[in-house]
Amino acid sequence: METAERVRICDITLCQGEKSPALSFRETIELCRLLDKLDVDCISLKGIRQKKIDSLLIKSVCQTVRNAKIAVPVSIQENNTEAVWEALKEAKESRLQIIAPVSSVQMEYLYHMKPGMLLEKVTEAVRGCRALTGDVEFVAVDATRSDADFLRGMISGVIKAGASTVTLCDTAGSMLPEETAAFIHSLQEDIPELRNVTLGYSCSDALNLADACGIAAVQCGVRELKAASFRTDCISLRNIVSILNVKQNVFKVSTKPGVEKIRMLTGQISNLCRTGLEHSFHADRGNEAQQENIRITVNAHESRESVSQAIAKMGYDLSEEDLEKVWSRFSAVASTKSMITMKELEAIVATEAMQVPPACTDVQYVINTGSAIGAMSHMKLSLHGKPLEGIATGDGAIDAAFNSIEKATGRHFELDDFQIQSVTEGREAMGETIVRLRSDGKLYSGKGISTDIVGAGIMAYINAMNKIIYEEEEA
């Protein structure tokens, strides 16, 4: 009996550009946990833009996911390969990606590079990634609209540099299934080296033909498909697995995700992407809120228990005393409105739970930043009356400020989440920040309010840090 070849499924739910679902830190972790349970071969994450926060997210996903491979792109414009690998290396299986446009329009518009320079940058990035791992993927964005000779040269170049997977993207989604087949066949004939790597395929659903084009690609020898369990504009994971399962005797291929698991889990994934946290939360993503606006529904008969469960799902482990304080404040707010957003609940937790005598006081700071220089923060504070001082740089004013606090105190905490929202309107609007720090696996939150959003962030960070120090000293 002929053995079926495996078609790997790489889930790109989180990487569908502007159409990707806007998920919080916690929701992203939960989505990846469900995708791992779904048995997808690979989960694609976004790259690192905010070093501290994005690195923490990648590390958290790597610790959560038990089976699936985690793929993260590196930048060909910035030398961040080492930073990405440092965040990714704890994964059970990991992949570094180099994603670059290969059509003349996109490479000049997005990267302001000529073909020769782009080829040099991409192959250099592939070699750098290959030095760290054997699983390196090159994703050719807008491949179907690229210059034929340039595309062939680029593919040959990245394979020689060490790419183990080459993914072709019909970014515009303008090809019919038969055109897709002809395009792939022509590349296979012209580039013999493609036989030595895994060939991948990705397609926009602009013509509602993404799934059909994905099947045509598989028939041409493609063995990895970029699909989404919650699709907005790409191949549907549910549809493609179902089709390949029904036609497995015809195509002689199989997939790791099974139809039954997909039926069981894609509903949960869709609910998570549409509405945020399940059961306790209901999302309202209108024009008013570019950010998530998740609401908690309080049951009249078990409202305290519902709030307690919601707080636990947010990651907090509160004592009975603190829970009672939060519930009391929550009840007061709930008496004036029927729904309370998740951010409002988090603000209540930050304000009411574990209020302690401040260990850090007399905070003073100066932060320099601009378009031509990186951010630098000079921080002075007192810890139990002892004056401390720290100077640090960072990726922006907030990051520099947090780094300078760490420098001054000699303490490092994992930044679990950082939220900003306007409390009032106008040019002198008050800004509220929530900072969540993780220490020994436990979450601590702090809140800050100021017309200076950096100042609000520093207040929130110090507030959360005071709680950690107090608990450590009381232990």
Tab-separated table of C-alpha atoms in Angstrom:
chain	number	residue	atom	x	y	z
A	1	MET	CA	0.000	0.000	0.000
A	2	GLU	CA	1.331	3.430	-0.972
A	3	THR	CA	2.242	5.588	2.027
A	4	ALA	CA	0.508	8.976	2.169
A	5	GLU	CA	2.793	12.010	2.361
A	6	ARG	CA	2.208	14.504	5.150
A	7	VAL	CA	0.946	17.979	4.263
A	8	ARG	CA	1.982	20.214	7.130
A	9	ILE	CA	-0.485	22.851	8.308
A	10	CYS	CA	0.961	26.124	9.591
A	11	ASP	CA	-1.687	28.200	11.367
A	12	ILE	CA	-1.475	31.936	10.616
A	13	THR	CA	-4.528	33.137	12.547
A	14	LEU	CA	-2.334	35.666	14.379
A	15	CYS	CA	-0.510	36.779	11.225
A	16	GLN	CA	-3.187	37.907	8.783
A	17	GLY	CA	-2.005	41.502	8.712
A	18	GLU	CA	-4.529	44.190	9.552
A	19	LYS	CA	-7.299	41.571	9.498
A	20	SER	CA	-5.770	39.513	12.307
A	21	PRO	CA	-8.003	39.256	15.392
A	22	ALA	CA	-6.946	41.770	18.067
A	23	LEU	CA	-6.149	39.546	21.027
A	24	SER	CA	-4.769	40.426	24.434
A	25	PHE	CA	-1.692	38.757	25.916
A	26	ARG	CA	-3.808	36.166	27.730
A	27	GLU	CA	-6.046	35.483	24.742
A	28	THR	CA	-3.023	34.930	22.507
A	29	ILE	CA	-1.659	32.325	24.927
A	30	GLU	CA	-5.061	30.626	25.084
A	31	LEU	CA	-5.377	30.593	21.292
A	32	CYS	CA	-1.953	28.966	20.934
A	33	ARG	CA	-2.907	26.382	23.548
A	34	LEU	CA	-6.024	25.487	21.537
A	35	LEU	CA	-4.062	25.357	18.269
A	36	ASP	CA	-1.580	22.991	19.884
A	37	LYS	CA	-4.471	20.823	21.024
A	38	LEU	CA	-5.789	20.953	17.454
A	39	ASP	CA	-2.542	19.256	16.317
A	40	VAL	CA	-1.446	21.922	13.835
A	41	ASP	CA	2.145	21.351	12.762
A	42	CYS	CA	3.253	24.947	13.190
A	43	ILE	CA	1.979	28.189	14.755
A	44	SER	CA	3.128	31.477	13.240
A	45	LEU	CA	3.623	34.435	15.578
A	46	LYS	CA	4.334	38.051	14.753
A	47	GLY	CA	7.888	39.330	15.001
A	48	ILE	CA	9.463	41.446	17.708
A	49	ARG	CA	8.630	45.143	17.572
A	50	GLN	CA	8.461	46.031	21.276
A	51	LYS	CA	11.372	43.977	22.532
A	52	LYS	CA	10.383	43.415	26.141
A	53	ILE	CA	6.661	42.786	25.650
A	54	ASP	CA	6.905	40.792	22.400
A	55	SER	CA	9.805	38.688	23.692
A	56	LEU	CA	7.805	37.842	26.807
A	57	LEU	CA	4.813	36.852	24.675
A	58	ILE	CA	6.934	34.545	22.497
A	59	LYS	CA	8.557	32.952	25.556
A	60	SER	CA	5.140	32.433	27.165
A	61	VAL	CA	3.799	30.768	24.020
A	62	CYS	CA	6.867	28.510	23.871
A	63	GLN	CA	6.252	27.436	27.470
A	64	THR	CA	2.557	26.781	26.784
A	65	VAL	CA	2.761	24.888	23.489
A	66	ARG	CA	3.759	21.235	23.913
A	67	ASN	CA	3.772	19.814	20.385
A	68	ALA	CA	3.451	22.384	17.606
A	69	LYS	CA	6.431	24.154	16.095
A	70	ILE	CA	6.620	27.901	16.797
A	71	ALA	CA	7.642	30.139	13.881
A	72	VAL	CA	8.734	33.763	14.333
A	73	PRO	CA	10.061	36.133	11.628
A	74	VAL	CA	13.319	38.052	11.875
A	75	SER	CA	13.810	41.495	10.374
A	76	ILE	CA	16.007	41.912	7.321
A	77	GLN	CA	16.311	45.634	8.059
A	78	GLU	CA	17.262	45.385	11.711
A	79	ASN	CA	19.725	42.924	13.142
A	80	ASN	CA	17.319	41.253	15.581
A	81	THR	CA	17.963	37.584	14.771
A	82	GLU	CA	19.657	36.948	18.113
A	83	ALA	CA	16.812	38.621	20.033
A	84	VAL	CA	14.188	36.525	18.236
A	85	TRP	CA	16.156	33.331	18.794
A	86	GLU	CA	16.667	34.146	22.472
A	87	ALA	CA	12.881	34.415	22.893
A	88	LEU	CA	12.156	31.378	20.721
A	89	LYS	CA	14.800	28.868	21.743
A	90	GLU	CA	12.785	27.454	24.659
A	91	ALA	CA	10.175	26.057	22.248
A	92	LYS	CA	10.050	22.295	21.848
A	93	GLU	CA	10.367	22.903	18.106
A	94	SER	CA	11.217	26.279	16.615
A	95	ARG	CA	11.563	27.948	13.237
A	96	LEU	CA	13.066	31.237	12.134
A	97	GLN	CA	11.384	32.956	9.199
A	98	ILE	CA	12.590	35.525	6.715
A	99	ILE	CA	9.589	37.234	5.153
A	100	ALA	CA	10.265	39.542	2.209
A	101	PRO	CA	8.327	40.932	-0.786
A	102	VAL	CA	9.682	39.795	-4.148
A	103	SER	CA	7.548	41.915	-6.490
A	104	SER	CA	9.124	45.185	-7.630
A	105	VAL	CA	6.204	47.268	-6.366
A	106	GLN	CA	6.274	45.867	-2.837
A	107	MET	CA	10.036	45.647	-2.379
A	108	GLU	CA	10.487	49.336	-3.222
A	109	TYR	CA	7.349	50.511	-1.399
A	110	LEU	CA	7.866	48.492	1.791
A	111	TYR	CA	11.653	48.183	1.962
A	112	HIS	CA	12.904	50.922	-0.389
A	113	MET	CA	15.375	48.417	-1.862
A	114	LYS	CA	16.415	47.494	-5.349
A	115	PRO	CA	16.350	43.776	-6.295
A	116	GLY	CA	20.101	43.273	-5.886
A	117	MET	CA	20.182	44.794	-2.404
A	118	LEU	CA	17.112	42.826	-1.289
A	119	LEU	CA	18.635	39.555	-2.510
A	120	GLU	CA	21.812	40.312	-0.568
A	121	LYS	CA	19.929	41.207	2.621
A	122	VAL	CA	17.666	38.152	2.459
A	123	THR	CA	20.435	35.617	1.819
A	124	GLU	CA	22.509	37.191	4.596
A	125	ALA	CA	19.553	36.849	6.975
A	126	VAL	CA	19.016	33.213	5.960
A	127	ARG	CA	22.656	32.403	6.653
A	128	GLY	CA	22.430	34.094	10.061
A	129	CYS	CA	19.326	32.087	10.959
A	130	ARG	CA	20.846	28.858	9.668
A	131	ALA	CA	23.768	29.320	12.058
A	132	LEU	CA	21.258	29.071	14.929
A	133	THR	CA	18.807	26.424	13.694
A	134	GLY	CA	18.286	23.947	10.881
A	135	ASP	CA	14.660	25.013	10.405
A	136	VAL	CA	14.721	28.239	8.383
A	137	GLU	CA	11.836	29.352	6.181
A	138	PHE	CA	11.847	31.937	3.409
A	139	VAL	CA	8.421	33.422	2.675
A	140	ALA	CA	8.223	35.027	-0.767
A	141	VAL	CA	5.518	37.684	-0.411
A	142	ASP	CA	3.672	38.626	-3.632
A	143	ALA	CA	5.552	35.894	-5.496
A	144	THR	CA	2.890	35.567	-8.191
A	145	ARG	CA	3.433	39.187	-9.313
A	146	SER	CA	7.226	39.160	-9.202
A	147	ASP	CA	9.703	39.282	-12.066
A	148	ALA	CA	10.219	35.666	-13.142
A	149	ASP	CA	14.024	35.813	-13.331
A	150	PHE	CA	14.376	37.666	-10.028
A	151	LEU	CA	12.086	35.214	-8.221
A	152	ARG	CA	14.059	32.246	-9.516
A	153	GLY	CA	17.330	33.864	-8.486
A	154	MET	CA	15.968	34.658	-5.033
A	155	ILE	CA	14.698	31.107	-4.450
A	156	SER	CA	17.987	29.570	-5.596
A	157	GLY	CA	19.893	32.011	-3.398
A	158	VAL	CA	17.964	31.292	-0.188
A	159	ILE	CA	18.176	27.533	-0.699
A	160	LYS	CA	21.959	27.767	-1.123
A	161	ALA	CA	22.101	29.964	1.981
A	162	GLY	CA	20.361	27.250	4.023
A	163	ALA	CA	16.579	27.704	3.835
A	164	SER	CA	14.797	24.401	4.487
A	165	THR	CA	11.305	25.645	3.555
A	166	VAL	CA	10.337	28.019	0.746
A	167	THR	CA	6.806	29.420	0.811
A	168	LEU	CA	5.217	31.047	-2.239
A	169	CYS	CA	2.537	33.665	-1.574
A	170	ASP	CA	-0.268	34.752	-3.867
A	171	THR	CA	-0.675	37.893	-1.778
A	172	ALA	CA	-3.168	39.505	-4.162
A	173	GLY	CA	-5.181	36.278	-4.456
A	174	SER	CA	-5.626	36.937	-8.167
A	175	MET	CA	-4.802	33.494	-9.546
A	176	LEU	CA	-7.254	30.760	-10.459
A	177	PRO	CA	-6.463	27.178	-9.334
A	178	GLU	CA	-5.170	26.182	-12.791
A	179	GLU	CA	-2.979	29.304	-12.903
A	180	THR	CA	-1.612	28.415	-9.473
A	181	ALA	CA	-0.712	24.919	-10.697
A	182	ALA	CA	1.031	26.292	-13.806
A	183	PHE	CA	2.966	28.839	-11.737
A	184	ILE	CA	4.271	26.209	-9.316
A	185	HIS	CA	5.110	23.721	-12.078
A	186	SER	CA	7.163	26.324	-13.936
A	187	LEU	CA	9.238	27.049	-10.813
A	188	GLN	CA	9.813	23.358	-10.160
A	189	GLU	CA	11.048	22.866	-13.713
A	190	ASP	CA	13.373	25.863	-13.600
A	191	ILE	CA	14.735	25.393	-10.055
A	192	PRO	CA	15.898	21.796	-9.437
A	193	GLU	CA	16.951	22.757	-5.890
A	194	LEU	CA	13.274	22.992	-4.899
A	195	ARG	CA	13.255	19.197	-4.718
A	196	ASN	CA	15.590	19.412	-1.706
A	197	VAL	CA	13.357	21.656	0.445
A	198	THR	CA	9.778	21.729	1.644
A	199	LEU	CA	7.628	23.832	-0.655
A	200	GLY	CA	4.962	25.924	1.066
A	201	TYR	CA	2.019	27.933	-0.228
A	202	SER	CA	-0.100	30.835	1.017
A	203	CYS	CA	-2.987	32.585	-0.708
A	204	SER	CA	-5.309	35.530	-0.179
A	205	ASP	CA	-9.021	34.792	-0.494
A	206	ALA	CA	-9.781	37.848	-2.635
A	207	LEU	CA	-11.605	35.729	-5.242
A	208	ASN	CA	-13.052	33.268	-2.697
A	209	LEU	CA	-10.757	30.641	-4.222
A	210	ALA	CA	-8.033	30.333	-1.569
A	211	ASP	CA	-9.045	26.800	-0.580
A	212	ALA	CA	-9.258	25.644	-4.203
A	213	CYS	CA	-5.842	27.147	-4.969
A	214	GLY	CA	-4.454	25.432	-1.871
A	215	ILE	CA	-5.666	22.068	-3.191
A	216	ALA	CA	-4.132	22.803	-6.606
A	217	ALA	CA	-0.839	23.590	-4.851
A	218	VAL	CA	-0.916	20.297	-2.950
A	219	GLN	CA	-1.502	18.424	-6.213
A	220	CYS	CA	1.670	20.096	-7.534
A	221	GLY	CA	3.816	18.892	-4.642
A	222	VAL	CA	3.364	21.639	-2.050
A	223	ARG	CA	3.719	20.039	1.380
A	224	GLU	CA	3.046	22.954	3.705
A	225	LEU	CA	-0.002	25.210	3.645
A	226	LYS	CA	-0.493	28.485	5.491
A	227	ALA	CA	-4.056	28.300	6.782
A	228	ALA	CA	-6.058	29.885	9.596
A	229	SER	CA	-8.386	28.311	12.131
A	230	PHE	CA	-10.093	31.704	12.311
A	231	ARG	CA	-9.930	32.931	8.745
A	232	THR	CA	-10.301	36.497	7.590
A	233	ASP	CA	-8.487	36.437	4.236
A	234	CYS	CA	-6.603	33.204	3.617
A	235	ILE	CA	-6.941	29.431	3.319
A	236	SER	CA	-9.402	27.973	5.815
A	237	LEU	CA	-7.813	25.340	8.045
A	238	ARG	CA	-11.147	23.658	8.571
A	239	ASN	CA	-11.992	23.499	4.864
A	240	ILE	CA	-8.566	22.419	3.640
A	241	VAL	CA	-8.198	19.611	6.181
A	242	SER	CA	-11.707	18.377	5.407
A	243	ILE	CA	-11.046	18.306	1.652
A	244	LEU	CA	-7.681	16.549	2.012
A	245	ASN	CA	-9.250	14.049	4.401
A	246	VAL	CA	-12.081	13.196	1.997
A	247	LYS	CA	-9.711	12.981	-0.992
A	248	GLN	CA	-6.717	11.403	0.736
A	249	ASN	CA	-6.856	8.299	-1.473
A	250	VAL	CA	-6.817	10.500	-4.560
A	251	PHE	CA	-4.091	12.922	-3.471
A	252	LYS	CA	-2.099	10.330	-1.458
A	253	VAL	CA	-1.557	12.847	1.341
A	254	SER	CA	-2.596	13.203	4.975
A	255	THR	CA	-2.683	15.937	7.613
A	256	LYS	CA	-1.925	15.804	11.318
A	257	PRO	CA	-5.005	17.802	12.407
A	258	GLY	CA	-8.005	15.479	12.335
A	259	VAL	CA	-11.523	16.334	11.260
A	260	GLU	CA	-13.041	15.405	14.632
A	261	LYS	CA	-10.671	17.618	16.618
A	262	ILE	CA	-11.374	20.457	14.227
A	263	ARG	CA	-15.109	20.061	14.811
A	264	MET	CA	-14.528	20.091	18.563
A	265	LEU	CA	-12.092	22.995	18.781
A	266	THR	CA	-12.598	25.457	15.936
A	267	GLY	CA	-15.808	26.684	17.541
A	268	GLN	CA	-13.883	27.547	20.706
A	269	ILE	CA	-11.168	29.218	18.649
A	270	SER	CA	-13.722	31.277	16.721
A	271	ASN	CA	-15.421	32.345	19.934
A	272	LEU	CA	-12.094	33.318	21.443
A	273	CYS	CA	-11.128	35.373	18.402
A	274	ARG	CA	-14.552	36.996	18.147
A	275	THR	CA	-15.389	37.598	21.743
A	276	GLY	CA	-12.230	37.300	23.840
A	277	LEU	CA	-12.319	35.188	26.968
A	278	GLU	CA	-15.096	32.604	26.882
A	279	HIS	CA	-18.120	32.295	29.121
A	280	SER	CA	-17.320	35.235	31.407
A	281	PHE	CA	-16.505	37.762	28.718
A	282	HIS	CA	-18.341	39.232	25.757
A	283	ALA	CA	-16.529	41.443	23.274
A	284	ASP	CA	-17.708	44.700	21.843
A	285	ARG	CA	-15.269	45.780	19.139
A	286	GLY	CA	-16.857	48.872	17.618
A	287	ASN	CA	-15.452	51.914	15.864
A	288	GLU	CA	-15.113	53.528	19.276
A	289	ALA	CA	-12.588	50.992	20.517
A	290	GLN	CA	-9.618	50.154	18.399
A	291	GLN	CA	-8.444	48.238	21.449
A	292	GLU	CA	-10.344	45.320	22.986
A	293	ASN	CA	-13.472	46.177	24.956
A	294	ILE	CA	-14.338	42.968	26.747
A	295	ARG	CA	-17.358	42.942	29.020
A	296	ILE	CA	-18.125	40.785	32.018
A	297	THR	CA	-21.659	39.497	32.512
A	298	VAL	CA	-22.566	39.158	36.191
A	299	ASN	CA	-25.147	36.538	37.064
A	300	ALA	CA	-27.552	37.831	39.707
A	301	HIS	CA	-27.442	34.536	41.658
A	302	GLU	CA	-23.707	33.927	41.613
A	303	SER	CA	-22.207	37.311	40.800
A	304	ARG	CA	-19.398	37.160	43.339
A	305	GLU	CA	-18.338	33.750	42.068
A	306	SER	CA	-18.467	34.981	38.450
A	307	VAL	CA	-16.212	37.920	39.240
A	308	SER	CA	-13.852	35.667	41.185
A	309	GLN	CA	-13.595	33.295	38.211
A	310	ALA	CA	-12.998	36.215	35.836
A	311	ILE	CA	-10.165	37.494	38.029
A	312	ALA	CA	-8.611	34.025	38.108
A	313	LYS	CA	-8.792	33.800	34.309
A	314	MET	CA	-6.980	37.126	34.127
A	315	GLY	CA	-4.125	35.412	35.964
A	316	TYR	CA	-4.461	36.845	39.482
A	317	ASP	CA	-4.262	34.772	42.662
A	318	LEU	CA	-5.909	36.986	45.288
A	319	SER	CA	-6.313	36.342	48.971
A	320	GLU	CA	-9.814	36.250	50.426
A	321	GLU	CA	-9.231	39.663	51.977
A	322	ASP	CA	-8.197	41.229	48.662
A	323	LEU	CA	-10.997	39.449	46.815
A	324	GLU	CA	-13.487	40.925	49.260
A	325	LYS	CA	-12.075	44.425	48.628
A	326	VAL	CA	-12.318	43.944	44.861
A	327	TRP	CA	-15.851	42.580	45.120
A	328	SER	CA	-16.948	45.485	47.302
A	329	ARG	CA	-15.607	48.010	44.805
A	330	PHE	CA	-16.995	46.024	41.878
A	331	SER	CA	-20.465	46.009	43.496
A	332	ALA	CA	-20.336	49.775	43.913
A	333	VAL	CA	-19.469	50.261	40.242
A	334	ALA	CA	-21.997	47.636	39.095
A	335	SER	CA	-24.779	49.502	40.896
A	336	THR	CA	-24.382	52.353	38.418
A	337	LYS	CA	-23.990	50.330	35.186
A	338	SER	CA	-25.089	46.948	33.884
A	339	MET	CA	-21.809	45.970	32.212
A	340	ILE	CA	-18.214	46.372	33.311
A	341	THR	CA	-15.326	46.082	30.894
A	342	MET	CA	-12.384	43.823	31.516
A	343	LYS	CA	-10.097	46.854	31.683
A	344	GLU	CA	-12.316	48.372	34.352
A	345	LEU	CA	-12.119	45.168	36.376
A	346	GLU	CA	-8.333	45.103	36.006
A	347	ALA	CA	-8.185	48.711	37.187
A	348	ILE	CA	-10.265	47.745	40.235
A	349	VAL	CA	-7.856	44.876	40.989
A	350	ALA	CA	-4.862	47.183	40.578
A	351	THR	CA	-6.439	49.788	42.874
A	352	GLU	CA	-7.986	47.625	45.587
A	353	ALA	CA	-5.950	44.416	45.837
A	354	MET	CA	-2.888	44.146	48.057
A	355	GLN	CA	-2.439	47.796	48.896
A	356	VAL	CA	0.839	48.028	50.798
A	357	PRO	CA	3.103	50.647	52.384
A	358	PRO	CA	5.335	51.917	49.562
A	359	ALA	CA	8.906	50.626	49.647
A	360	CYS	CA	9.911	52.860	46.697
A	361	THR	CA	9.323	56.581	47.153
A	362	ASP	CA	10.634	59.990	46.017
A	363	VAL	CA	10.633	58.991	42.337
A	364	GLN	CA	12.295	61.523	40.017
A	365	TYR	CA	13.192	61.024	36.393
A	366	VAL	CA	14.423	62.642	33.198
A	367	ILE	CA	13.797	60.982	29.835
A	368	ASN	CA	15.366	62.034	26.548
A	369	THR	CA	14.039	60.764	23.237
A	370	GLY	CA	13.524	61.937	19.674
A	371	SER	CA	13.481	60.945	16.016
A	372	ALA	CA	17.278	61.052	15.693
A	373	ILE	CA	18.263	59.473	19.019
A	374	GLY	CA	17.226	56.458	21.046
A	375	ALA	CA	15.335	56.831	24.316
A	376	MET	CA	17.347	57.221	27.537
A	377	SER	CA	16.015	57.469	31.084
A	378	HIS	CA	17.734	58.792	34.224
A	379	MET	CA	15.846	57.543	37.280
A	380	LYS	CA	16.239	58.494	40.958
A	381	LEU	CA	14.216	56.940	43.782
A	382	SER	CA	14.432	55.818	47.396
A	383	LEU	CA	14.064	52.192	48.498
A	384	HIS	CA	13.268	52.074	52.226
A	385	GLY	CA	14.885	55.501	52.482
A	386	LYS	CA	18.066	54.542	50.659
A	387	PRO	CA	18.674	56.751	47.590
A	388	LEU	CA	19.153	54.806	44.333
A	389	GLU	CA	19.935	55.898	40.812
A	390	GLY	CA	19.875	54.242	37.408
A	391	ILE	CA	20.452	55.226	33.781
A	392	ALA	CA	19.284	53.027	30.887
A	393	THR	CA	18.271	53.096	27.252
A	394	GLY	CA	15.283	51.356	25.688
A	395	ASP	CA	12.983	50.891	22.724
A	396	GLY	CA	10.984	54.045	23.431
A	397	ALA	CA	10.452	56.207	26.497
A	398	ILE	CA	8.377	53.662	28.445
A	399	ASP	CA	10.859	50.824	27.904
A	400	ALA	CA	13.783	53.097	28.851
A	401	ALA	CA	11.972	54.196	32.021
A	402	PHE	CA	11.259	50.625	33.121
A	403	ASN	CA	14.853	49.603	32.366
A	404	SER	CA	16.187	52.496	34.461
A	405	ILE	CA	14.014	51.420	37.420
A	406	GLU	CA	15.489	47.936	37.127
A	407	LYS	CA	18.975	49.436	36.895
A	408	ALA	CA	18.438	51.519	40.010
A	409	THR	CA	16.912	48.756	42.142
A	410	GLY	CA	18.957	45.871	40.754
A	411	ARG	CA	15.731	43.902	40.327
A	412	HIS	CA	14.252	42.437	37.149
A	413	PHE	CA	10.595	41.507	36.740
A	414	GLU	CA	8.829	40.040	33.731
A	415	LEU	CA	6.464	42.575	32.153
A	416	ASP	CA	3.276	40.585	31.589
A	417	ASP	CA	1.121	43.407	30.220
A	418	PHE	CA	1.085	47.168	29.750
A	419	GLN	CA	-2.187	48.976	29.010
A	420	ILE	CA	-2.872	52.618	28.231
A	421	GLN	CA	-6.262	54.287	28.056
A	422	SER	CA	-7.543	57.842	28.151
A	423	VAL	CA	-9.593	58.724	31.212
A	424	THR	CA	-10.613	62.231	30.103
A	425	GLU	CA	-10.765	64.020	26.759
A	426	GLY	CA	-8.990	67.016	25.292
A	427	ARG	CA	-5.395	68.175	24.904
A	428	GLU	CA	-4.766	67.837	28.642
A	429	ALA	CA	-6.431	64.418	28.888
A	430	MET	CA	-5.581	62.237	31.857
A	431	GLY	CA	-4.042	58.928	30.859
A	432	GLU	CA	-4.405	55.762	32.913
A	433	THR	CA	-1.935	52.904	32.710
A	434	ILE	CA	-2.054	49.379	34.081
A	435	VAL	CA	1.220	47.479	34.493
A	436	ARG	CA	1.267	43.762	35.260
A	437	LEU	CA	4.526	42.294	36.554
A	438	ARG	CA	5.216	38.619	37.071
A	439	SER	CA	7.416	37.393	39.902
A	440	ASP	CA	7.883	33.693	40.727
A	441	GLY	CA	4.911	32.907	38.518
A	442	LYS	CA	2.522	35.269	40.339
A	443	LEU	CA	0.969	38.425	38.857
A	444	TYR	CA	1.052	41.844	40.495
A	445	SER	CA	-0.676	44.863	38.989
A	446	GLY	CA	-0.238	48.572	39.514
A	447	LYS	CA	-2.148	51.615	38.249
A	448	GLY	CA	-0.980	55.111	37.406
A	449	ILE	CA	-2.901	58.216	36.304
A	450	SER	CA	-1.289	61.379	34.913
A	451	THR	CA	-1.463	63.852	32.040
A	452	ASP	CA	2.031	62.523	31.242
A	453	ILE	CA	1.548	58.976	29.968
A	454	VAL	CA	5.195	58.094	30.677
A	455	GLY	CA	4.750	59.327	34.230
A	456	ALA	CA	1.571	57.254	34.553
A	457	GLY	CA	3.481	54.193	33.360
A	458	ILE	CA	6.271	54.765	35.889
A	459	MET	CA	3.719	55.195	38.708
A	460	ALA	CA	2.007	51.948	37.701
A	461	TYR	CA	5.309	50.047	37.524
A	462	ILE	CA	6.421	51.333	40.954
A	463	ASN	CA	2.999	50.491	42.392
A	464	ALA	CA	3.225	46.875	41.179
A	465	MET	CA	6.867	46.574	42.290
A	466	ASN	CA	5.994	47.797	45.796
A	467	LYS	CA	3.546	44.906	46.119
A	468	ILE	CA	6.195	42.383	45.085
A	469	ILE	CA	8.772	43.781	47.519
A	470	TYR	CA	6.242	43.841	50.367
A	471	GLU	CA	5.215	40.239	49.839
A	472	GLU	CA	8.842	39.069	49.584
A	473	GLU	CA	9.777	40.841	52.815
A	474	GLU	CA	6.733	39.506	54.649
A	475	ALA	CA	7.422	35.894	53.596
